[in-house]
Structure formats: structure tokens, C-alpha cells
Amino acid sequence: QVQLVESGGGSVQAGGSLRLSCAASGRTFSSYTMGWFRQAPGKEREFVAGISWSGGRIYYVDSVKGRFTLSRDNAKNMVYLQTNNLKPEDTAVYYCAASAYAREYMSAGGVAYWGKGTLVTVSS
């Protein structure tokens, strides 16, 4: 089993940056594809970025490509999402997710474990 705990959310001005962290428990951490989803009020949860178990394959949705950087440190059981040049439309609760499917593109239906989320608020 895997337990995920996010941290690093907060309130920033547009153009600012935050580093979101996800701490994972369990010896099987490295066998999971890891990623981040986000959900804004009144909207469906959407996929943001995913990274393969080895870290060799990473996928970003177009809306964050070039601004966000996803990484993982299997030795520390950590996943990070560096968010730069934040925009008001990035405001959402960000959820760390783990999937047993060996692909960097993640779907909510394939997520095996969810964190409880960390709130990112970007003001204009």
C-alpha cells in the first residue's frame, strides 16, 4: 500500500512560484507511476503531470508545459511539482496520485492512491 501526503501549497501573486511536495510511504513506492491532479471549485479533477517509476518519462498537459516541472526521488519516497509563473487559472487543490499503470499519462480512473490535497491560490 501507499499513503500520500502533500505539502507546499499556499497563496501567491501571479507570476510567483511554489514547490509542491508529496511524501509517499511504503516500500513499493518506486513501482508506481506518480503524478499530480488538480481540482478547482465547480470543475472536474484534471490531470496535470505524470512521471514514470524510473523518472525517465514525464508528461505535462499543455496548460502547464514550460511552467511546471515534475520530479521524483525514489530513495526519499518523494515527488515534487515545481510550479513557476503561476496564473490565476492555476488556482486549485492539487492532489498527489499514484497509479499502477506503467505510463506517464494518468487518468483519474486508474489512480490507486490519492493524497488529501494541498491548496494553491494565485491572485492577479
Coordinates of C-alpha atoms in Angstrom, one line a residue:
Q1 CA 0.0 0.0 0.0
V2 CA 1.0 3.6 -0.5
Q3 CA 0.0 6.7 1.6
L4 CA 0.5 10.1 0.1
V5 CA 0.8 13.4 1.9
E6 CA 1.1 16.7 0.1
S7 CA 2.6 19.9 1.2
G8 CA 3.8 23.2 -0.1
G9 CA 0.6 24.9 -1.2
G10 CA -0.1 28.5 -0.4
S11 CA -1.1 31.9 -1.7
V12 CA 1.0 33.7 -4.3
Q13 CA 0.7 36.5 -6.7
A14 CA 0.5 35.9 -10.4
G15 CA 4.0 35.1 -11.7
G16 CA 5.1 33.6 -8.4
S17 CA 6.3 30.1 -7.7
L18 CA 5.6 27.2 -5.3
R19 CA 7.1 23.8 -4.9
L20 CA 4.6 21.2 -4.1
S21 CA 5.9 18.1 -2.3
C22 CA 4.3 14.6 -2.0
A23 CA 5.7 12.3 0.7
A24 CA 4.9 8.6 0.0
S25 CA 5.1 5.7 2.4
G26 CA 5.7 2.1 1.6
R27 CA 8.5 0.0 0.1
T28 CA 6.6 -0.3 -3.2
F29 CA 6.7 3.4 -4.0
S30 CA 9.1 3.1 -6.9
S31 CA 6.8 0.7 -8.7
Y32 CA 4.1 3.3 -9.2
T33 CA 3.7 6.0 -11.7
M34 CA 3.3 9.2 -9.8
G35 CA 1.7 12.4 -10.7
W36 CA -0.5 15.4 -9.8
F37 CA -4.1 16.3 -10.5
R38 CA -5.8 19.5 -9.6
Q39 CA -9.4 20.5 -9.0
A40 CA -10.8 24.0 -9.0
P41 CA -14.2 24.8 -7.4
G42 CA -17.0 23.7 -9.6
K43 CA -14.7 21.9 -12.0
E44 CA -13.8 18.3 -12.6
R45 CA -10.5 17.0 -11.3
E46 CA -8.0 17.2 -14.1
F47 CA -4.6 15.6 -14.8
V48 CA -1.6 17.9 -14.6
A49 CA 1.6 15.9 -14.9
G50 CA 2.8 12.4 -14.5
I51 CA 6.2 10.6 -14.2
S52 CA 7.2 7.0 -14.7
W53 CA 8.6 4.9 -12.0
S54 CA 12.1 5.4 -13.2
G55 CA 11.7 9.1 -13.8
G56 CA 12.6 8.6 -17.5
R57 CA 9.3 9.6 -18.9
I58 CA 7.3 12.7 -17.9
Y59 CA 4.1 14.1 -19.3
Y60 CA 2.7 17.6 -18.8
V61 CA -0.7 18.9 -20.0
D62 CA -0.3 21.8 -22.4
S63 CA -1.6 24.3 -20.0
V64 CA 1.4 23.9 -17.6
K65 CA 4.1 22.8 -20.1
G66 CA 7.1 25.0 -19.7
R67 CA 6.0 26.3 -16.4
F68 CA 5.8 23.3 -14.2
T69 CA 8.5 20.7 -13.5
L70 CA 7.7 17.2 -12.1
S71 CA 10.4 15.1 -10.5
R72 CA 10.7 12.2 -8.1
D73 CA 13.3 10.9 -5.7
N74 CA 12.6 7.2 -5.1
A75 CA 15.3 6.9 -2.5
K76 CA 13.5 9.5 -0.4
N77 CA 10.0 8.4 -1.4
M78 CA 9.3 12.0 -2.6
V79 CA 7.6 13.5 -5.6
Y80 CA 7.9 17.2 -6.4
L81 CA 6.0 19.6 -8.6
Q82 CA 7.8 22.9 -9.1
T83 CA 5.2 25.5 -10.3
N84 CA 6.6 28.6 -11.9
N85 CA 5.0 31.7 -13.4
L86 CA 1.7 30.8 -11.7
K87 CA -1.5 32.1 -13.2
P88 CA -4.9 32.7 -11.5
E89 CA -6.3 29.9 -13.5
D90 CA -3.8 27.6 -11.7
T91 CA -5.8 28.1 -8.5
A92 CA -7.0 24.7 -7.3
V93 CA -6.5 22.0 -4.8
Y94 CA -3.6 19.9 -6.0
Y95 CA -3.6 16.2 -5.4
C96 CA -0.7 13.8 -5.5
A97 CA -1.6 10.5 -7.1
A98 CA -0.2 7.0 -7.6
S99 CA -1.0 4.6 -10.4
A100 CA 0.0 1.0 -11.0
Y101 CA -0.3 1.6 -14.8
A102 CA 3.2 2.0 -16.3
R103 CA 2.6 5.1 -18.3
E104 CA 3.3 8.7 -17.6
Y105 CA -0.2 9.9 -18.8
M106 CA -2.6 9.3 -16.0
S107 CA -6.3 9.0 -15.8
A108 CA -8.3 9.6 -12.6
G109 CA -10.0 6.2 -13.1
G110 CA -6.6 4.5 -13.0
V111 CA -5.4 6.1 -9.8
A112 CA -4.8 3.7 -6.9
Y113 CA -4.0 6.2 -4.2
W114 CA -4.8 9.8 -3.6
G115 CA -3.4 12.4 -1.3
K116 CA -5.7 14.7 0.6
G117 CA -4.6 17.7 -1.4
T118 CA -2.9 21.0 -0.9
L119 CA -4.5 24.3 -1.9
V120 CA -2.8 26.7 -4.3
T121 CA -4.3 30.1 -4.6
V122 CA -2.9 32.5 -7.2
S123 CA -4.1 36.1 -7.2
S124 CA -3.9 38.6 -10.0

